[in-house]
Amino acid sequence: MKNIYQFIAVRFGLSIITLLLISFIVFSLMELVPGNCAERYLSFKQSSGQNITFQDIAAEERRLGLDRPFLIRYSSWVLNAFQGDFGTSCIMRVDISTLLIPKFGMSLGICIVALILAYSLAIPFGIISATTKNKILDSSLKFFSYLGLALPNFLVALAVMLFSTIYFGDTLTGLFSPEYQDAPWSMKKFLNFLAHAWLPIFILGWAATALALQTVKALVIDENKKLYVTAAKARGVTGKRLLLNYPTRHALSPLINSIGFDLNRIFNDLPIVALILAITDAGSLLLQALVRSNDQQLAGAIIFLMTATIIIINFITDIVLSIIDPRARKGMLNQK
Amino acid sequence: MSRTEILSQKQLVFQRFKKNKSAKIATFFLLFLISLGIFSDFLSPCKPTIAGADKDYINGAPQIPRFWDENGFSIRPFLYSTERTRSIETNFRWVETVNKEERRYVYFFVKGWEYTFLGITFDRHLFGVDKGQIHIFGTDETGKDIFSRTLKAIFISLAVGLLGLVIKLFMSLLVGGLAGYFGGWVDSILSAITDAIRTIPPIPLFMALAAFIPDTWSAEMRFFYIATILGLVDFPTLARRLRTHLLSERNQEYILAAQLCGTSTFKIIYKHLLPSFTSYIIVDTLINFPYMILAETSLSFIGLGLQDPVNSIGVMLENATKTDVLLNYQWYYIPTLFFIALVMAFVYVGDGIRDAADPYRVQK
């Protein structure tokens, strides 16, 4: 039991280090964007007719603390970010946390449902395709899962839109009907949300399914070759009992590890799907921040939140795996 | 026949690959698509840039050459001519009318716009019509020929992928090589960094990097920049694998022997350690190539990637989400079929090579 606590401590330390590294990368990227907040604030004033000098910009920089050295600004940013405070967006002039957190929660919800959908499809079909002797079934499963990998999500979204505009005369965009857009949450709004959300969930889940299916298949095939399965066969265990009790049980535990990776993939596709389906979530906010306005504070906050979520999920899945599977825990501790 | 043959590793891999039917078909298909891209200038009847736009056939439907109609049969395929008219009857909107009486015949190896291939200027094209232009996939909102642009887009996508790949390989070899060879604290630091980069979702990261491109850059500069960031963001996975491989390999005795002979570090890495890893690198490269193209397409699609006149499928689809296009001009989507075919062919070939290169694979 002592082992588990040691493992959790080591793993926690590693997660924090990764998070710090990422926050550093993100912050440096934000700094590289030409122009800073002081210039943006003042250029707005200039456009409303005031005369702006270099002294004004320097004064504004001092007021915002932008004249401090890079490392000091970074540490104050990262300290605030860990407390959930990302400052204000100097283009939209709102507090980033208030703007972002509800939208991010919604995106995360959609992504996690998509992930659950993906796994509930991938596990049974992966096992089927690993064990089937039916060549046509196997190659058609292979074809569909490769198609899921090969098709960019925006094409799937476009195809669904194309189809629905031609046949239903509705573009299926957005997350709510107009009348519910600003309404407070209620049962009706929730149902309306579900009626719209299935499409992004389906599109995001589809690509993840393809990948998870390949993983399940490879894992089951690998386990199937092992001696204990042969031994079980020799003892006369056959059919479903053999398959489910022996190779599958062992094959699925490494799958827990791929959850974080698959979530990464779904986050990856989120902004583009959001753009096509005109969803106002964190993904499209990121696009807005980057494409239309160069809003580095907002963009940095979104990328930081996305990555932090993935790191937290990775941390949790590693702990879960180490509890289920002592081999993983041992391997991890010996490595370090 | 009882003759003992000694097969090299390459021959063995090739033999196994040939047995895989779907991979073989995919290989031919892939070669076909690649040659479409390489010979795109010769194959396209119209110039793919704005200079070749057909002002008289804007948002025009695909023109399929036909052999007969009510006016009789013709061995040489032909098209009808179209005229754009605008008058009080059409409410002053441009309306296209098809003139069935006036046929335009399709000719092969016709003279057309000039292009350079391997440094030589040509003006012959595979096919064309005697009057006006032919658009077998239709035209877009400025009258640019979608067929010619599709072929050019295949070429550009391959070029971006290739350039990104070179950068990715270079970075992976450098970082993975250093981390794996030296181990210790060098490895710890480099691995922590590669792991951190790997955790960030790549497309948001691409987007953040692509947003730095100043508006003043030319389309060609954007092309190189996009290829570079694609390669830079993609390197961690391969670097990581390379490191693990080198860590186990560097304690082998042949490395010790080389070190005792006074061979320099870099020579040991590139002469002795890397060759043991080449086949893995080749396989990984092939498998990941389509994802490089996909990333570029997604970037261009949201307007952060390539821009006209350097066009890719993503650039071509930028406007395709408009309801107008969805309802009326579905031929905008024809290029996607080529694109899907290209990526699928790559995936199948990569899969076949991976299976063939794995000596432990049980033959089914």
XYZ file of C-alpha atoms in Angstrom:
700
model
C 0.000 0.000 0.000
C 2.905 2.301 0.717
C 3.845 1.828 -2.882
C 0.650 3.461 -4.089
C 1.195 6.644 -2.096
C 4.754 6.866 -3.309
C 3.536 6.380 -6.849
C 0.858 9.052 -6.504
C 3.384 11.508 -5.089
C 5.881 10.927 -7.910
C 3.187 11.132 -10.541
C 1.763 14.314 -9.023
C 5.164 15.963 -9.040
C 5.651 15.041 -12.696
C 2.248 16.471 -13.637
C 3.042 19.769 -11.963
C 6.384 19.988 -13.763
C 4.735 19.303 -17.126
C 2.069 21.878 -16.406
C 4.703 24.472 -15.517
C 6.630 23.728 -18.696
C 3.508 24.069 -20.789
C 2.519 27.288 -19.100
C 5.991 28.584 -19.927
C 5.653 27.591 -23.588
C 2.194 29.133 -23.800
C 3.290 32.328 -22.116
C 6.319 32.686 -24.394
C 4.068 32.198 -27.405
C 1.761 34.902 -26.149
C 4.702 37.224 -25.734
C 5.829 36.631 -29.294
C 2.633 38.036 -30.762
C 3.460 41.511 -31.992
C 2.061 44.323 -29.885
C 1.015 44.326 -26.242
C -1.971 45.326 -24.198
C -0.806 48.878 -23.606
C -0.569 49.515 -27.347
C -3.964 47.955 -27.913
C -5.668 50.085 -25.246
C -4.112 53.231 -26.554
C -4.699 52.483 -30.208
C -8.359 52.314 -29.283
C -8.134 55.757 -27.708
C -6.314 57.050 -30.739
C -9.036 55.787 -33.013
C -11.479 57.820 -30.945
C -9.561 60.968 -31.731
C -6.967 61.428 -28.969
C -3.348 62.071 -29.710
C -1.072 59.358 -28.384
C 2.669 59.700 -27.803
C 5.342 57.146 -26.965
C 5.367 58.467 -23.401
C 1.712 57.572 -23.068
C 2.418 54.023 -24.187
C 5.288 53.726 -21.737
C 3.108 55.064 -18.931
C 0.365 52.614 -19.797
C 2.888 49.789 -19.845
C 4.003 50.801 -16.363
C 0.402 50.911 -15.185
C -0.263 47.401 -16.486
C 3.053 46.116 -15.207
C 4.272 45.292 -18.705
C 7.649 46.972 -18.127
C 8.676 44.269 -15.651
C 11.138 41.594 -16.783
C 9.817 38.581 -18.676
C 10.350 36.042 -15.901
C 8.568 38.131 -13.281
C 5.591 38.634 -15.565
C 5.561 34.931 -16.292
C 5.560 33.938 -12.635
C 2.755 36.322 -11.781
C 0.762 35.044 -14.753
C 1.298 31.419 -13.851
C 0.459 31.976 -10.173
C -2.802 33.609 -11.145
C -3.515 30.967 -13.779
C -3.226 28.175 -11.218
C -5.879 30.004 -9.199
C -8.115 30.246 -12.240
C -7.492 33.935 -12.916
C -6.290 34.704 -16.425
C -6.518 38.484 -16.263
C -8.519 40.573 -18.687
C -8.664 40.269 -22.415
C -7.458 43.603 -23.681
C -9.426 43.312 -26.901
C -12.772 42.188 -25.595
C -12.256 44.123 -22.334
C -13.798 41.481 -20.129
C -12.505 39.253 -17.405
C -11.284 36.104 -19.159
C -12.383 33.700 -16.427
C -15.974 34.951 -16.439
C -16.092 34.724 -20.222
C -14.297 31.453 -20.582
C -15.167 29.144 -17.696
C -18.852 28.482 -18.578
C -17.998 28.036 -22.261
C -15.089 25.830 -21.453
C -17.299 23.728 -19.199
C -19.746 23.252 -22.050
C -16.976 22.276 -24.478
C -15.522 19.875 -21.970
C -18.953 18.312 -21.517
C -19.351 17.816 -25.253
C -15.843 16.365 -25.554
C -16.324 13.938 -22.684
C -19.648 12.691 -24.037
C -17.940 12.254 -27.422
C -15.179 10.307 -25.690
C -17.690 8.028 -23.949
C -19.449 7.476 -27.264
C -16.148 6.637 -28.919
C -15.166 4.069 -26.307
C -18.562 2.433 -26.135
C -18.335 1.859 -29.883
C -14.647 1.083 -30.112
C -14.413 -1.606 -27.429
C -17.014 -4.057 -28.784
C -16.109 -3.446 -32.424
C -12.399 -3.630 -31.678
C -12.838 -7.006 -30.007
C -14.973 -8.193 -32.901
C -12.464 -7.116 -35.512
C -9.578 -8.672 -33.573
C -11.219 -12.053 -33.277
C -13.462 -12.400 -36.301
C -12.648 -14.926 -38.982
C -15.033 -13.225 -41.383
C -12.745 -11.456 -43.842
C -15.378 -9.085 -45.211
C -16.419 -7.952 -41.729
C -12.796 -7.437 -40.739
C -11.823 -5.455 -43.805
C -14.962 -3.328 -43.725
C -14.344 -2.493 -40.067
C -10.772 -1.654 -41.038
C -11.993 0.522 -43.884
C -14.402 2.479 -41.701
C -11.908 3.036 -38.966
C -9.259 4.177 -41.436
C -11.806 6.453 -42.992
C -12.362 7.959 -39.563
C -8.642 8.632 -39.320
C -8.282 9.906 -42.855
C -11.237 12.242 -43.002
C -10.579 15.626 -41.509
C -13.403 16.404 -39.116
C -14.321 19.524 -40.951
C -15.130 17.407 -43.984
C -17.456 15.220 -41.946
C -19.103 18.319 -40.553
C -19.396 19.777 -44.042
C -20.865 16.559 -45.396
C -23.481 16.428 -42.658
C -24.330 20.067 -43.281
C -24.531 19.516 -47.018
C -26.835 16.574 -46.510
C -29.059 18.280 -43.983
C -29.425 21.480 -46.005
C -30.404 19.574 -49.117
C -32.759 17.097 -47.504
C -34.074 18.813 -44.385
C -33.581 22.447 -45.323
C -31.957 23.091 -41.936
C -28.245 23.677 -41.412
C -28.178 22.163 -37.898
C -25.799 24.793 -36.612
C -25.380 26.296 -33.167
C -25.996 24.726 -29.795
C -29.385 26.283 -29.074
C -32.350 27.533 -31.007
C -32.413 31.344 -31.075
C -35.160 31.607 -28.448
C -33.070 29.708 -25.888
C -29.767 31.434 -26.615
C -29.813 33.769 -23.635
C -32.475 32.067 -21.563
C -31.483 30.675 -18.146
C -30.989 26.922 -17.915
C -34.223 24.977 -17.730
C -35.477 21.555 -18.744
C -36.645 22.877 -22.098
C -33.333 24.556 -22.779
C -31.523 21.367 -21.866
C -33.607 19.318 -24.304
C -33.029 21.921 -26.954
C -29.308 21.702 -26.205
C -29.383 17.929 -26.631
C -31.206 18.236 -29.936
C -28.349 20.381 -31.248
C -25.391 18.862 -29.443
C -25.641 15.379 -30.918
C -24.048 16.510 -34.159
C -20.756 17.887 -32.761
C -20.664 14.948 -30.335
C -21.072 12.531 -33.205
C -18.450 14.230 -35.368
C -15.908 14.529 -32.569
C -16.582 10.972 -31.417
C -16.183 9.479 -34.872
C -12.505 10.220 -35.306
C -11.734 9.160 -31.745
C -13.632 5.916 -32.311
C -11.452 5.048 -35.274
C -8.298 5.462 -33.251
C -9.534 3.690 -30.137
C -10.791 0.817 -32.274
C -7.331 0.294 -33.721
C -5.842 0.336 -30.223
C -8.349 -2.190 -28.854
C -7.778 -4.439 -31.842
C -4.001 -4.395 -31.508
C -4.163 -4.986 -27.749
C -6.566 -7.919 -28.027
C -4.517 -9.513 -30.814
C -1.341 -9.148 -28.729
C -2.910 -10.708 -25.635
C -4.475 -13.472 -27.668
C -1.036 -14.776 -28.619
C 0.124 -15.121 -25.032
C 0.701 -18.439 -23.356
C -1.899 -18.121 -20.633
C -4.582 -17.964 -23.322
C -3.212 -21.141 -24.879
C -3.162 -22.714 -21.426
C -6.794 -21.761 -20.890
C -7.662 -23.232 -24.264
C -5.883 -26.431 -23.324
C -7.994 -26.617 -20.183
C -11.033 -26.556 -22.417
C -12.220 -22.965 -21.990
C -13.848 -21.901 -25.240
C -16.013 -19.328 -26.911
C -17.130 -16.152 -25.205
C -15.900 -17.245 -21.802
C -12.382 -17.634 -23.088
C -12.439 -14.351 -24.952
C -13.930 -12.189 -22.227
C -12.236 -13.684 -19.190
C -8.749 -14.110 -20.540
C -7.377 -11.813 -23.276
C -9.959 -9.030 -23.125
C -9.645 -8.338 -19.429
C -5.937 -7.815 -19.734
C -6.104 -6.062 -23.049
C -8.405 -3.339 -21.790
C -6.365 -2.052 -18.873
C -3.756 -0.247 -21.016
C -6.683 1.375 -22.793
C -7.315 3.508 -19.711
C -4.004 5.143 -20.476
C -5.124 6.239 -23.913
C -8.041 8.300 -22.560
C -5.884 11.384 -22.120
C -4.463 10.973 -25.592
C -7.913 10.611 -27.139
C -9.146 13.664 -25.272
C -6.194 15.520 -26.763
C -7.375 14.452 -30.192
C -10.927 15.565 -29.552
C -9.796 18.955 -28.239
C -7.693 19.186 -31.316
C -10.695 18.997 -33.607
C -12.946 21.127 -31.461
C -12.145 24.595 -32.877
C -12.714 23.569 -36.467
C -15.921 21.671 -35.846
C -17.098 24.597 -33.755
C -16.359 26.960 -36.617
C -18.380 25.000 -39.143
C -21.315 24.290 -36.893
C -21.265 27.857 -35.566
C -21.048 26.747 -31.944
C -20.092 29.401 -29.441
C -17.845 27.399 -27.167
C -14.242 27.608 -26.087
C -13.075 26.216 -29.431
C -14.630 28.944 -31.498
C -13.543 31.494 -28.927
C -9.977 30.356 -29.557
C -10.426 30.819 -33.277
C -11.852 34.257 -32.729
C -9.018 35.151 -30.414
C -6.378 34.039 -32.888
C -7.739 34.729 -36.325
C -9.762 37.825 -35.951
C -8.113 39.791 -33.212
C -4.707 38.463 -32.091
C -6.054 38.350 -28.548
C -3.091 36.641 -26.928
C -4.414 36.637 -23.339
C -7.558 34.782 -24.316
C -5.819 32.342 -26.649
C -3.164 31.552 -24.072
C -5.802 30.950 -21.401
C -7.725 28.554 -23.653
C -4.688 26.512 -24.664
C -3.552 26.424 -21.034
C -6.974 25.195 -19.861
C -7.157 22.526 -22.575
C -3.724 21.192 -21.780
C -4.268 21.359 -18.037
C -7.397 19.239 -18.473
C -5.453 16.657 -20.423
C -2.732 16.560 -17.793
C -5.282 16.127 -15.002
C -6.980 13.315 -16.917
C -3.623 11.657 -17.534
C -2.856 11.914 -13.838
C -6.191 10.361 -12.846
C -5.963 7.553 -15.409
C -2.437 6.705 -14.288
C -3.594 6.464 -10.668
C -6.597 4.340 -11.642
C -4.388 2.095 -13.718
C -1.870 1.693 -10.924
C -4.636 0.619 -8.561
C -6.048 -1.888 -11.048
C -2.747 -3.122 -12.387
C 0.220 -3.359 -9.981
C 2.580 -4.065 -12.904
C 2.101 -0.542 -14.223
C 2.864 0.949 -10.817
C 6.030 -1.026 -10.441
C 7.247 -0.160 -13.919
C 6.654 3.503 -13.301
C 8.532 3.566 -9.987
C 11.491 1.581 -11.214
C 11.886 3.815 -14.223
C 12.370 6.924 -12.182
C 13.030 -26.555 -58.288
C 15.265 -26.858 -55.316
C 17.414 -23.829 -55.197
C 18.299 -22.149 -51.989
C 18.014 -18.430 -52.115
C 19.341 -15.965 -49.647
C 17.078 -12.984 -49.386
C 18.135 -9.682 -47.985
C 16.000 -7.883 -45.420
C 14.704 -5.581 -48.136
C 13.662 -8.457 -50.364
C 11.867 -10.151 -47.489
C 9.946 -6.991 -46.679
C 9.072 -6.505 -50.325
C 7.858 -10.090 -50.627
C 5.603 -9.766 -47.627
C 4.311 -6.453 -48.898
C 3.391 -7.947 -52.268
C 1.185 -10.508 -50.545
C -0.979 -7.790 -49.027
C -3.644 -7.180 -51.648
C -5.208 -3.992 -50.309
C -1.802 -2.388 -49.791
C -0.818 -3.272 -53.343
C -3.926 -1.707 -54.834
C -3.393 1.331 -52.616
C 0.204 1.639 -53.862
C -0.863 1.841 -57.500
C -3.588 4.280 -56.594
C -1.173 6.404 -54.617
C 1.344 6.462 -57.464
C -1.451 7.491 -59.815
C -2.494 10.371 -57.540
C 1.095 11.486 -57.025
C 1.675 11.582 -60.770
C -1.540 13.592 -61.139
C 0.060 16.067 -58.773
C 3.460 16.080 -60.470
C 2.074 16.452 -63.987
C -0.724 18.758 -62.884
C 0.308 21.531 -65.279
C 0.248 19.256 -68.295
C -3.068 17.707 -67.300
C -4.934 20.902 -66.526
C -6.567 22.710 -69.419
C -6.773 26.012 -67.486
C -4.338 27.974 -65.414
C -5.188 27.249 -61.754
C -4.552 30.802 -60.548
C -6.784 33.831 -60.887
C -5.082 34.606 -64.205
C -6.744 31.565 -65.725
C -10.200 32.392 -64.440
C -13.018 32.155 -66.937
C -14.930 35.399 -66.573
C -17.794 34.058 -68.653
C -18.385 30.950 -66.598
C -18.584 31.923 -62.940
C -19.895 29.324 -60.480
C -20.407 27.166 -63.543
C -21.502 23.563 -63.320
C -19.185 20.749 -64.469
C -19.111 20.393 -68.249
C -19.184 16.757 -69.232
C -18.079 16.111 -72.813
C -20.685 14.164 -74.780
C -20.682 12.128 -77.955
C -24.211 12.507 -79.228
C -27.370 14.550 -78.873
C -30.485 15.188 -80.950
C -28.328 16.856 -83.615
C -26.403 13.663 -84.275
C -23.403 11.618 -83.252
C -19.782 12.715 -83.252
C -16.652 10.641 -82.735
C -14.910 13.644 -81.279
C -16.423 14.541 -77.887
C -17.935 17.992 -77.680
C -19.388 20.573 -75.318
C -22.135 23.092 -75.861
C -21.353 26.740 -75.776
C -22.851 28.881 -73.100
C -23.656 32.538 -73.232
C -24.090 34.902 -70.369
C -26.802 37.409 -70.839
C -28.331 40.065 -68.701
C -31.455 41.917 -69.688
C -34.736 43.217 -68.369
C -36.270 39.768 -68.795
C -33.798 38.222 -66.342
C -34.273 41.045 -63.863
C -30.717 42.249 -64.713
C -29.073 39.202 -63.232
C -26.483 37.263 -65.221
C -28.140 34.177 -66.629
C -26.406 31.443 -68.553
C -28.075 29.951 -71.570
C -26.847 26.822 -73.270
C -26.624 27.002 -77.041
C -27.051 23.431 -78.251
C -26.497 24.375 -81.887
C -22.964 25.570 -81.366
C -20.677 22.689 -80.464
C -17.175 23.072 -79.053
C -14.991 20.045 -79.775
C -12.485 18.513 -77.399
C -8.946 18.117 -78.792
C -5.961 16.350 -77.290
C -2.393 17.650 -76.880
C -3.532 21.179 -77.512
C -1.550 24.353 -77.181
C -2.464 26.353 -74.103
C -0.971 28.435 -71.314
C 2.753 28.144 -70.713
C 4.264 26.300 -67.797
C 7.719 25.136 -66.783
C 8.492 21.566 -65.931
C 12.028 20.552 -64.915
C 13.213 23.951 -66.069
C 11.831 23.663 -69.588
C 8.877 25.723 -70.751
C 6.011 23.844 -72.341
C 2.659 24.906 -73.694
C 1.043 21.570 -74.560
C -1.802 20.224 -72.462
C -3.457 16.829 -72.435
C -6.818 18.116 -73.531
C -8.695 21.300 -74.300
C -11.443 22.677 -76.481
C -11.188 24.649 -79.695
C -13.163 27.657 -78.430
C -13.191 28.971 -74.879
C -12.289 26.764 -71.922
C -13.344 23.395 -70.621
C -14.291 22.899 -66.961
C -14.974 19.254 -66.258
C -15.375 19.881 -62.513
C -17.040 23.268 -62.894
C -15.752 26.635 -61.731
C -15.784 28.583 -58.482
C -17.065 32.036 -57.628
C -14.332 33.817 -59.564
C -14.421 31.456 -62.524
C -11.309 29.468 -61.631
C -11.328 25.940 -62.984
C -11.869 23.452 -60.158
C -10.270 20.526 -61.999
C -6.985 22.331 -62.581
C -6.973 23.645 -59.045
C -7.587 20.192 -57.609
C -4.550 18.776 -59.382
C -2.405 21.686 -58.268
C -3.724 21.291 -54.705
C -2.592 17.662 -54.640
C 0.869 18.835 -55.620
C 0.944 21.579 -53.000
C -0.313 19.271 -50.262
C 2.397 16.746 -51.073
C 5.021 19.484 -51.124
C 3.965 20.921 -47.762
C 3.905 17.450 -46.267
C 7.331 16.623 -47.650
C 8.921 19.831 -46.430
C 7.293 19.459 -43.008
C 8.551 15.909 -42.888
C 12.143 16.899 -43.559
C 11.989 19.410 -40.722
C 10.301 16.917 -38.438
C 12.927 14.254 -39.199
C 15.741 16.684 -38.579
C 14.288 17.802 -35.237
C 13.474 14.258 -34.116
C 16.922 13.010 -34.960
C 18.558 15.927 -33.231
C 16.490 15.920 -30.036
C 15.922 12.183 -29.822
C 19.521 11.507 -30.735
C 20.947 13.821 -28.111
C 18.580 12.638 -25.378
C 19.117 8.984 -26.158
C 22.862 9.126 -26.593
C 23.746 11.178 -23.562
C 21.008 9.983 -21.220
C 21.169 11.410 -17.702
C 20.152 15.021 -17.170
C 20.258 15.914 -20.876
C 17.695 13.189 -21.427
C 15.560 14.308 -18.471
C 15.349 17.889 -19.687
C 14.772 17.097 -23.355
C 12.215 14.410 -22.524
C 10.301 16.715 -20.214
C 10.115 19.314 -22.984
C 9.052 16.862 -25.704
C 6.451 15.369 -23.377
C 5.079 18.796 -22.594
C 4.786 19.693 -26.281
C 3.085 16.390 -26.933
C 0.375 17.162 -24.402
C -0.740 20.385 -26.080
C -3.450 19.658 -28.682
C -1.612 20.239 -31.989
C -4.200 22.131 -34.005
C -4.739 24.838 -31.359
C -0.944 25.066 -31.152
C -0.666 25.336 -34.944
C -3.307 28.008 -34.850
C -1.430 29.962 -32.217
C 1.792 29.747 -34.221
C 0.139 30.488 -37.543
C -1.490 33.588 -36.101
C 1.932 35.273 -35.990
C 2.164 35.451 -39.763
C 2.159 39.116 -40.717
C -0.251 40.074 -43.480
C 2.619 41.401 -45.531
C 4.137 37.988 -46.162
C 3.859 36.555 -49.630
C 2.027 33.329 -50.298
C 5.327 31.495 -50.806
C 6.707 32.637 -47.470
C 3.546 31.486 -45.781
C 4.015 28.133 -47.470
C 7.471 27.669 -45.960
C 6.392 28.939 -42.573
C 3.383 26.595 -42.408
C 5.507 23.627 -43.442
C 8.033 24.538 -40.763
C 5.537 24.751 -37.936
C 3.883 21.519 -39.061
C 7.245 19.829 -38.771
C 8.152 21.516 -35.504
C 4.961 20.635 -33.696
C 4.964 17.074 -34.955
C 8.433 16.018 -33.862
C 7.955 14.856 -30.223
C 6.511 11.377 -30.875
C 9.288 10.262 -33.163
C 11.946 11.920 -31.020
C 10.642 10.054 -28.012
C 10.719 6.675 -29.766
C 14.188 7.346 -31.082
C 15.393 8.208 -27.594
C 14.039 4.996 -26.098
C 15.664 2.995 -28.859
C 19.021 4.703 -28.476
C 18.968 4.353 -24.686
C 18.800 0.595 -25.010
C 21.200 0.445 -27.920
C 23.981 2.659 -26.612
C 25.100 0.104 -24.009
C 25.811 -2.480 -26.686
C 29.371 -3.573 -27.145
C 29.833 -2.296 -30.699
C 29.262 1.213 -29.435
C 31.835 0.727 -26.717
C 34.261 -0.527 -29.351
C 33.684 2.560 -31.471
C 34.160 4.813 -28.453
C 37.423 3.100 -27.581
C 38.630 3.710 -31.116
C 38.097 7.395 -30.510
C 35.142 7.903 -32.847
C 33.409 11.220 -32.306
C 29.983 11.338 -30.668
C 28.119 12.545 -33.729
C 29.773 9.975 -35.927
C 28.721 7.237 -33.537
C 25.134 8.478 -33.530
C 24.832 8.852 -37.294
C 27.063 6.021 -38.478
C 26.323 3.313 -35.935
C 23.167 4.035 -34.001
C 20.832 5.510 -36.586
C 21.107 2.726 -39.186
C 19.696 0.330 -36.604
C 16.619 2.491 -36.548
C 16.161 3.348 -40.228
C 13.335 0.976 -41.006
C 11.335 2.253 -38.086
C 11.887 5.828 -39.226
C 10.729 5.025 -42.745
C 7.573 3.310 -41.526
C 6.738 6.033 -39.057
C 7.286 8.665 -41.714
C 4.920 7.005 -44.156
C 2.238 6.458 -41.562
C 2.357 10.015 -40.317
C 2.594 11.690 -43.689
C -1.185 11.929 -44.258
C -1.672 13.567 -40.858
C 0.726 16.292 -41.874
C -1.397 16.934 -44.957
C -4.559 16.838 -42.863
C -3.199 19.417 -40.448
C -2.270 21.728 -43.303
C -5.723 21.352 -44.819
C -7.445 22.136 -41.548
C -5.265 25.204 -41.041
C -5.888 26.502 -44.538
C -9.563 25.800 -44.170
C -9.883 28.139 -41.189
C -7.891 30.779 -43.021
C -4.650 30.491 -41.050
C -2.760 28.325 -43.497
C -1.894 28.759 -47.132
C -3.418 31.461 -49.258
C -3.997 32.090 -52.918
C -2.230 31.735 -55.311
C -0.622 28.808 -53.460
C -3.724 26.708 -53.201
C -4.498 23.531 -51.350
C -7.717 21.653 -50.711
C -8.161 23.638 -47.515
C -7.894 26.918 -49.434
C -10.421 25.667 -51.979
C -12.918 24.727 -49.292
C -12.657 27.960 -47.361
C -15.834 29.296 -48.920
C -17.638 26.015 -49.164
C -19.493 26.388 -45.861
C -21.711 29.164 -47.165
C -25.349 28.165 -47.444
C -25.360 29.450 -51.000
C -22.659 26.978 -51.968
C -24.226 24.150 -50.003
C -27.525 24.602 -51.802
C -26.489 25.529 -55.311
C -22.890 24.729 -56.134
C -22.198 21.262 -54.836
C -19.353 20.724 -57.314
C -17.175 22.727 -54.927
C -16.895 19.445 -53.041
C -15.445 17.351 -55.879
C -11.826 18.037 -54.761
C -12.543 16.458 -51.387
C -13.018 13.083 -53.063
C -9.478 13.265 -54.421
C -8.203 14.376 -51.084
C -9.879 11.526 -49.200
C -8.551 9.068 -51.773
C -5.039 10.447 -51.359
C -5.079 10.192 -47.578
C -6.681 6.745 -47.592
C -4.120 5.474 -50.087
C -1.331 6.716 -47.831
C -2.893 5.103 -44.779
C -3.262 1.740 -46.506
C 0.248 1.770 -47.971
C 1.720 2.776 -44.618
C -0.202 0.015 -42.914
C 0.999 -2.533 -45.463
C 4.616 -1.488 -45.062
C 4.376 -1.571 -41.294
C 3.048 -5.111 -41.394
C 5.654 -6.172 -43.933
C 8.547 -4.625 -42.036
C 7.629 -6.394 -38.791
C 9.559 -9.648 -38.806
C 7.561 -11.038 -35.892
C 4.219 -10.719 -37.586
C 2.362 -13.988 -37.889
C 1.362 -14.587 -41.494
C -2.400 -14.960 -41.697
